[in-house]
Amino acid sequence: MVPPAGILRSRAVFQWTPRLFFSRSGVVLNLDANLRDAKAAMSKFEGFEGIGKRSKTGKAQYGVVKYILNCYFSKNNTHFTYSAMIEDVNFMKNNPHLSYNEKYQYYMKLPQKLKLHLSTGNLGFRKAARGEYEAAFQTTVKLFDVLKERNLLDKKIDIIMKDFGKGRKAFITAMNGKEGTAIRPLVNRISDATTLKFGGVKAPRPRRL
């Protein structure tokens, strides 16, 4: 079968200009134009002017908005997780294409960066001793000391508590005592995240130590 004359001409063009090629339909396509369109699309959605080039608006600069202290007081242990809620200062400049709702969602759900995790096992308590009052109290005091040493008390703190183990009372006692003198003025909010069960499946068997 003899190909149409249009395809033969496109093949001749293809030999001299590598940026052009013909499709199955015989239409000559320009790779340079396609590449420019791809770069323009990338610059809109990823904040880049082109592949391998940084946008003029500047790179992301993160600043700490506040700290979040998650306290988990189970029957067998006490866990503290201290994280920083961070914000990109140049977010509005780097993402002008986003809608109002997308920008609103970003600031409503700012990312968090883990700074510290501490539990009673880190202080040497083992087995059943991890669920006792004294273990939780000493862990709380250790937490306050580490926060002072690492200079993590420069912003407000949100405290989120969960469950009702013995460590909950120990934490509140340490917070209200002399051990929490440097922490109390920074507390912005205290909330409870304990889950409530209504019906549901059968609970797992009790843990035996």
PDB file of C-alpha atoms in Angstrom:
ATOM      1  CA  MET A   1       0.000   0.000   0.000  1.00  0.00           C
ATOM      2  CA  VAL A   2       1.396   3.390  -1.030  1.00  0.00           C
ATOM      3  CA  PRO A   3       1.114   6.014   1.719  1.00  0.00           C
ATOM      4  CA  PRO A   4      -0.413   9.403   0.925  1.00  0.00           C
ATOM      5  CA  ALA A   5       1.834  12.219  -0.210  1.00  0.00           C
ATOM      6  CA  GLY A   6       1.200  14.136   3.019  1.00  0.00           C
ATOM      7  CA  ILE A   7       2.852  11.452   5.101  1.00  0.00           C
ATOM      8  CA  LEU A   8       5.898  11.343   2.837  1.00  0.00           C
ATOM      9  CA  ARG A   9       6.338  15.077   3.211  1.00  0.00           C
ATOM     10  CA  SER A  10       6.014  14.801   6.976  1.00  0.00           C
ATOM     11  CA  ARG A  11       8.712  12.112   7.028  1.00  0.00           C
ATOM     12  CA  ALA A  12      11.061  14.418   5.155  1.00  0.00           C
ATOM     13  CA  VAL A  13      10.403  17.150   7.680  1.00  0.00           C
ATOM     14  CA  PHE A  14      10.963  14.682  10.493  1.00  0.00           C
ATOM     15  CA  GLN A  15      14.472  13.871   9.234  1.00  0.00           C
ATOM     16  CA  TRP A  16      15.598  17.491   9.395  1.00  0.00           C
ATOM     17  CA  THR A  17      13.709  18.724  12.472  1.00  0.00           C
ATOM     18  CA  PRO A  18      13.805  16.188  15.321  1.00  0.00           C
ATOM     19  CA  ARG A  19      11.317  18.248  17.333  1.00  0.00           C
ATOM     20  CA  LEU A  20       8.543  17.364  14.837  1.00  0.00           C
ATOM     21  CA  PHE A  21       6.940  13.974  14.440  1.00  0.00           C
ATOM     22  CA  PHE A  22       3.842  12.625  12.728  1.00  0.00           C
ATOM     23  CA  SER A  23       1.091  10.603  14.351  1.00  0.00           C
ATOM     24  CA  ARG A  24      -0.778   7.666  12.873  1.00  0.00           C
ATOM     25  CA  SER A  25      -3.203  10.052  11.219  1.00  0.00           C
ATOM     26  CA  GLY A  26      -0.369  11.822   9.414  1.00  0.00           C
ATOM     27  CA  VAL A  27      -0.712  15.055  11.411  1.00  0.00           C
ATOM     28  CA  VAL A  28       2.592  16.733  12.214  1.00  0.00           C
ATOM     29  CA  LEU A  29       2.918  17.537  15.933  1.00  0.00           C
ATOM     30  CA  ASN A  30       5.317  20.049  17.460  1.00  0.00           C
ATOM     31  CA  LEU A  31       7.131  18.738  20.538  1.00  0.00           C
ATOM     32  CA  ASP A  32       8.386  22.206  21.501  1.00  0.00           C
ATOM     33  CA  ALA A  33       4.842  23.543  21.724  1.00  0.00           C
ATOM     34  CA  ASN A  34       3.739  20.557  23.804  1.00  0.00           C
ATOM     35  CA  LEU A  35       6.688  21.009  26.154  1.00  0.00           C
ATOM     36  CA  ARG A  36       5.863  24.696  26.634  1.00  0.00           C
ATOM     37  CA  ASP A  37       2.257  23.807  27.466  1.00  0.00           C
ATOM     38  CA  ALA A  38       3.418  21.213  29.992  1.00  0.00           C
ATOM     39  CA  LYS A  39       5.756  23.713  31.665  1.00  0.00           C
ATOM     40  CA  ALA A  40       2.956  26.274  31.873  1.00  0.00           C
ATOM     41  CA  ALA A  41       0.680  23.728  33.535  1.00  0.00           C
ATOM     42  CA  MET A  42       3.411  22.765  36.010  1.00  0.00           C
ATOM     43  CA  SER A  43       3.994  26.399  36.934  1.00  0.00           C
ATOM     44  CA  LYS A  44       0.318  26.855  37.771  1.00  0.00           C
ATOM     45  CA  PHE A  45      -0.062  23.898  40.089  1.00  0.00           C
ATOM     46  CA  GLU A  46       3.367  23.403  41.643  1.00  0.00           C
ATOM     47  CA  GLY A  47       4.677  26.933  42.002  1.00  0.00           C
ATOM     48  CA  PHE A  48       7.459  26.518  39.399  1.00  0.00           C
ATOM     49  CA  GLU A  49       8.090  28.601  36.286  1.00  0.00           C
ATOM     50  CA  GLY A  50       9.539  25.613  34.517  1.00  0.00           C
ATOM     51  CA  ILE A  51      11.049  22.228  35.085  1.00  0.00           C
ATOM     52  CA  GLY A  52      14.044  22.630  37.384  1.00  0.00           C
ATOM     53  CA  LYS A  53      13.439  26.351  38.063  1.00  0.00           C
ATOM     54  CA  ARG A  54      12.222  27.834  41.347  1.00  0.00           C
ATOM     55  CA  SER A  55       9.385  30.358  41.317  1.00  0.00           C
ATOM     56  CA  LYS A  56      10.176  34.031  41.863  1.00  0.00           C
ATOM     57  CA  THR A  57       7.779  34.149  44.804  1.00  0.00           C
ATOM     58  CA  GLY A  58      10.330  32.331  46.974  1.00  0.00           C
ATOM     59  CA  LYS A  59      10.546  28.985  48.709  1.00  0.00           C
ATOM     60  CA  ALA A  60       8.392  27.902  51.616  1.00  0.00           C
ATOM     61  CA  GLN A  61       9.258  29.441  54.983  1.00  0.00           C
ATOM     62  CA  TYR A  62       7.688  27.693  57.939  1.00  0.00           C
ATOM     63  CA  GLY A  63       6.931  29.293  61.276  1.00  0.00           C
ATOM     64  CA  VAL A  64       5.474  27.820  64.455  1.00  0.00           C
ATOM     65  CA  VAL A  65       1.903  28.897  65.186  1.00  0.00           C
ATOM     66  CA  LYS A  66       1.414  26.964  68.436  1.00  0.00           C
ATOM     67  CA  TYR A  67       2.242  23.673  70.148  1.00  0.00           C
ATOM     68  CA  ILE A  68      -0.062  20.718  70.774  1.00  0.00           C
ATOM     69  CA  LEU A  69       0.430  18.321  73.695  1.00  0.00           C
ATOM     70  CA  ASN A  70      -1.424  15.028  73.254  1.00  0.00           C
ATOM     71  CA  CYS A  71      -1.774  13.052  76.492  1.00  0.00           C
ATOM     72  CA  TYR A  72      -2.903   9.438  76.403  1.00  0.00           C
ATOM     73  CA  PHE A  73      -3.694   7.990  79.833  1.00  0.00           C
ATOM     74  CA  SER A  74      -4.439   4.310  79.350  1.00  0.00           C
ATOM     75  CA  LYS A  75      -4.905   1.815  82.137  1.00  0.00           C
ATOM     76  CA  ASN A  76      -1.433   0.383  81.539  1.00  0.00           C
ATOM     77  CA  ASN A  77       0.687   3.343  80.445  1.00  0.00           C
ATOM     78  CA  THR A  78       0.955   7.100  79.907  1.00  0.00           C
ATOM     79  CA  HIS A  79       2.075   8.658  76.624  1.00  0.00           C
ATOM     80  CA  PHE A  80       2.922  12.290  75.845  1.00  0.00           C
ATOM     81  CA  THR A  81       3.325  13.552  72.267  1.00  0.00           C
ATOM     82  CA  TYR A  82       4.450  17.150  71.749  1.00  0.00           C
ATOM     83  CA  SER A  83       4.128  18.579  68.240  1.00  0.00           C
ATOM     84  CA  ALA A  84       4.401  22.003  66.618  1.00  0.00           C
ATOM     85  CA  MET A  85       1.713  23.352  64.313  1.00  0.00           C
ATOM     86  CA  ILE A  86       3.590  25.029  61.464  1.00  0.00           C
ATOM     87  CA  GLU A  87       2.496  27.500  58.797  1.00  0.00           C
ATOM     88  CA  ASP A  88       4.052  28.396  55.447  1.00  0.00           C
ATOM     89  CA  VAL A  89       4.504  32.176  55.613  1.00  0.00           C
ATOM     90  CA  ASN A  90       4.686  32.407  51.802  1.00  0.00           C
ATOM     91  CA  PHE A  91       1.714  30.122  51.169  1.00  0.00           C
ATOM     92  CA  MET A  92      -0.510  32.883  49.770  1.00  0.00           C
ATOM     93  CA  LYS A  93       2.232  34.161  47.442  1.00  0.00           C
ATOM     94  CA  ASN A  94       3.272  30.730  46.223  1.00  0.00           C
ATOM     95  CA  ASN A  95      -0.284  29.554  45.557  1.00  0.00           C
ATOM     96  CA  PRO A  96      -2.245  32.429  44.000  1.00  0.00           C
ATOM     97  CA  HIS A  97      -4.148  29.992  41.763  1.00  0.00           C
ATOM     98  CA  LEU A  98      -5.938  28.296  44.685  1.00  0.00           C
ATOM     99  CA  SER A  99      -9.553  29.106  45.378  1.00  0.00           C
ATOM    100  CA  TYR A 100     -10.770  30.743  48.570  1.00  0.00           C
ATOM    101  CA  ASN A 101     -12.041  27.417  49.922  1.00  0.00           C
ATOM    102  CA  GLU A 102      -8.710  25.667  49.283  1.00  0.00           C
ATOM    103  CA  LYS A 103      -6.808  28.407  51.100  1.00  0.00           C
ATOM    104  CA  TYR A 104      -9.293  28.263  53.958  1.00  0.00           C
ATOM    105  CA  GLN A 105      -8.859  24.493  54.278  1.00  0.00           C
ATOM    106  CA  TYR A 106      -5.073  24.864  54.458  1.00  0.00           C
ATOM    107  CA  TYR A 107      -5.246  27.252  57.412  1.00  0.00           C
ATOM    108  CA  MET A 108      -7.928  25.184  59.134  1.00  0.00           C
ATOM    109  CA  LYS A 109      -5.768  22.036  58.940  1.00  0.00           C
ATOM    110  CA  LEU A 110      -2.206  23.262  59.321  1.00  0.00           C
ATOM    111  CA  PRO A 111       0.437  20.509  59.314  1.00  0.00           C
ATOM    112  CA  GLN A 112       2.103  19.375  62.525  1.00  0.00           C
ATOM    113  CA  LYS A 113       5.730  18.444  63.118  1.00  0.00           C
ATOM    114  CA  LEU A 114       6.627  16.031  65.900  1.00  0.00           C
ATOM    115  CA  LYS A 115       9.010  17.468  68.484  1.00  0.00           C
ATOM    116  CA  LEU A 116       8.952  15.029  71.379  1.00  0.00           C
ATOM    117  CA  HIS A 117       7.442  11.737  72.500  1.00  0.00           C
ATOM    118  CA  LEU A 118       7.746  10.456  76.043  1.00  0.00           C
ATOM    119  CA  SER A 119       6.230   7.557  77.966  1.00  0.00           C
ATOM    120  CA  THR A 120       6.750   5.911  81.336  1.00  0.00           C
ATOM    121  CA  GLY A 121       8.908   3.221  79.736  1.00  0.00           C
ATOM    122  CA  ASN A 122      11.503   5.858  78.794  1.00  0.00           C
ATOM    123  CA  LEU A 123      12.107   6.466  82.496  1.00  0.00           C
ATOM    124  CA  GLY A 124      12.752   2.802  83.257  1.00  0.00           C
ATOM    125  CA  PHE A 125       9.323   1.663  84.437  1.00  0.00           C
ATOM    126  CA  ARG A 126       8.437  -1.858  83.337  1.00  0.00           C
ATOM    127  CA  LYS A 127       5.396  -4.105  83.203  1.00  0.00           C
ATOM    128  CA  ALA A 128       2.628  -3.234  85.682  1.00  0.00           C
ATOM    129  CA  ALA A 129       4.607  -0.306  87.135  1.00  0.00           C
ATOM    130  CA  ARG A 130       3.986   1.705  83.962  1.00  0.00           C
ATOM    131  CA  GLY A 131       0.313   2.134  84.806  1.00  0.00           C
ATOM    132  CA  GLU A 132       0.835   3.483  88.333  1.00  0.00           C
ATOM    133  CA  TYR A 133       0.411   7.042  89.585  1.00  0.00           C
ATOM    134  CA  GLU A 134       4.073   7.581  90.466  1.00  0.00           C
ATOM    135  CA  ALA A 135       5.285   6.561  87.012  1.00  0.00           C
ATOM    136  CA  ALA A 136       2.969   9.057  85.319  1.00  0.00           C
ATOM    137  CA  PHE A 137       3.924  11.838  87.746  1.00  0.00           C
ATOM    138  CA  GLN A 138       7.665  11.380  87.153  1.00  0.00           C
ATOM    139  CA  THR A 139       7.093  11.214  83.392  1.00  0.00           C
ATOM    140  CA  THR A 140       5.153  14.488  83.522  1.00  0.00           C
ATOM    141  CA  VAL A 141       7.939  16.209  85.449  1.00  0.00           C
ATOM    142  CA  LYS A 142      10.487  14.862  82.968  1.00  0.00           C
ATOM    143  CA  LEU A 143       8.367  16.192  80.107  1.00  0.00           C
ATOM    144  CA  PHE A 144       8.317  19.699  81.559  1.00  0.00           C
ATOM    145  CA  ASP A 145      12.087  19.648  82.085  1.00  0.00           C
ATOM    146  CA  VAL A 146      12.789  18.517  78.514  1.00  0.00           C
ATOM    147  CA  LEU A 147      10.543  21.239  77.092  1.00  0.00           C
ATOM    148  CA  LYS A 148      12.520  23.846  79.020  1.00  0.00           C
ATOM    149  CA  GLU A 149      15.882  22.434  77.904  1.00  0.00           C
ATOM    150  CA  ARG A 150      14.901  22.373  74.224  1.00  0.00           C
ATOM    151  CA  ASN A 151      13.320  25.857  74.302  1.00  0.00           C
ATOM    152  CA  LEU A 152       9.921  24.581  73.186  1.00  0.00           C
ATOM    153  CA  LEU A 153       7.931  26.976  75.356  1.00  0.00           C
ATOM    154  CA  ASP A 154       7.945  30.048  73.103  1.00  0.00           C
ATOM    155  CA  LYS A 155       4.326  29.666  71.891  1.00  0.00           C
ATOM    156  CA  LYS A 156       0.915  28.865  73.309  1.00  0.00           C
ATOM    157  CA  ILE A 157       0.069  25.223  74.051  1.00  0.00           C
ATOM    158  CA  ASP A 158      -3.118  23.252  73.392  1.00  0.00           C
ATOM    159  CA  ILE A 159      -3.552  20.207  75.644  1.00  0.00           C
ATOM    160  CA  ILE A 160      -5.591  17.233  74.420  1.00  0.00           C
ATOM    161  CA  MET A 161      -6.249  14.469  76.963  1.00  0.00           C
ATOM    162  CA  LYS A 162      -7.585  11.001  76.253  1.00  0.00           C
ATOM    163  CA  ASP A 163      -8.852   8.197  78.542  1.00  0.00           C
ATOM    164  CA  PHE A 164      -9.014   8.054  82.334  1.00  0.00           C
ATOM    165  CA  GLY A 165      -6.070   6.066  83.634  1.00  0.00           C
ATOM    166  CA  LYS A 166      -4.174   6.840  86.837  1.00  0.00           C
ATOM    167  CA  GLY A 167      -1.799   9.038  84.867  1.00  0.00           C
ATOM    168  CA  ARG A 168      -4.538  11.600  84.215  1.00  0.00           C
ATOM    169  CA  LYS A 169      -4.740  12.633  87.854  1.00  0.00           C
ATOM    170  CA  ALA A 170      -0.944  12.610  88.139  1.00  0.00           C
ATOM    171  CA  PHE A 171      -0.641  14.928  85.142  1.00  0.00           C
ATOM    172  CA  ILE A 172      -3.200  17.386  86.522  1.00  0.00           C
ATOM    173  CA  THR A 173      -1.484  17.373  89.920  1.00  0.00           C
ATOM    174  CA  ALA A 174       1.916  18.110  88.365  1.00  0.00           C
ATOM    175  CA  MET A 175       0.415  20.823  86.175  1.00  0.00           C
ATOM    176  CA  ASN A 176      -1.161  22.594  89.156  1.00  0.00           C
ATOM    177  CA  GLY A 177       1.922  22.178  91.357  1.00  0.00           C
ATOM    178  CA  LYS A 178       5.292  23.882  91.367  1.00  0.00           C
ATOM    179  CA  GLU A 179       6.467  21.563  88.568  1.00  0.00           C
ATOM    180  CA  GLY A 180       4.085  23.229  86.109  1.00  0.00           C
ATOM    181  CA  THR A 181       4.845  26.854  86.982  1.00  0.00           C
ATOM    182  CA  ALA A 182       6.449  27.526  83.590  1.00  0.00           C
ATOM    183  CA  ILE A 183       3.760  25.632  81.661  1.00  0.00           C
ATOM    184  CA  ARG A 184       0.524  27.010  83.113  1.00  0.00           C
ATOM    185  CA  PRO A 185       0.767  30.561  81.654  1.00  0.00           C
ATOM    186  CA  LEU A 186       1.217  29.111  78.150  1.00  0.00           C
ATOM    187  CA  VAL A 187      -1.851  26.850  78.184  1.00  0.00           C
ATOM    188  CA  ASN A 188      -4.315  28.140  75.608  1.00  0.00           C
ATOM    189  CA  ARG A 189      -6.898  25.361  75.540  1.00  0.00           C
ATOM    190  CA  ILE A 190      -7.628  22.055  77.278  1.00  0.00           C
ATOM    191  CA  SER A 191      -9.827  19.533  75.510  1.00  0.00           C
ATOM    192  CA  ASP A 192     -10.798  15.887  75.906  1.00  0.00           C
ATOM    193  CA  ALA A 193     -10.606  13.411  73.026  1.00  0.00           C
ATOM    194  CA  THR A 194     -11.868  10.319  74.840  1.00  0.00           C
ATOM    195  CA  THR A 195     -14.001   8.214  72.516  1.00  0.00           C
ATOM    196  CA  LEU A 196     -17.472   7.193  73.668  1.00  0.00           C
ATOM    197  CA  LYS A 197     -18.809   3.811  72.662  1.00  0.00           C
ATOM    198  CA  PHE A 198     -22.485   3.352  71.845  1.00  0.00           C
ATOM    199  CA  GLY A 199     -23.160  -0.264  71.034  1.00  0.00           C
ATOM    200  CA  GLY A 200     -20.662  -1.480  68.481  1.00  0.00           C
ATOM    201  CA  VAL A 201     -18.733  -4.737  68.405  1.00  0.00           C
ATOM    202  CA  LYS A 202     -17.541  -6.753  71.363  1.00  0.00           C
ATOM    203  CA  ALA A 203     -14.562  -5.240  73.180  1.00  0.00           C
ATOM    204  CA  PRO A 204     -11.205  -7.055  73.118  1.00  0.00           C
ATOM    205  CA  ARG A 205     -10.271  -9.266  76.016  1.00  0.00           C
ATOM    206  CA  PRO A 206      -8.746  -7.533  79.075  1.00  0.00           C
ATOM    207  CA  ARG A 207      -4.964  -7.237  79.023  1.00  0.00           C
ATOM    208  CA  ARG A 208      -3.248  -9.378  81.654  1.00  0.00           C
ATOM    209  CA  LEU A 209       0.215  -8.473  82.925  1.00  0.00           C
TER     210      LEU A 209
END
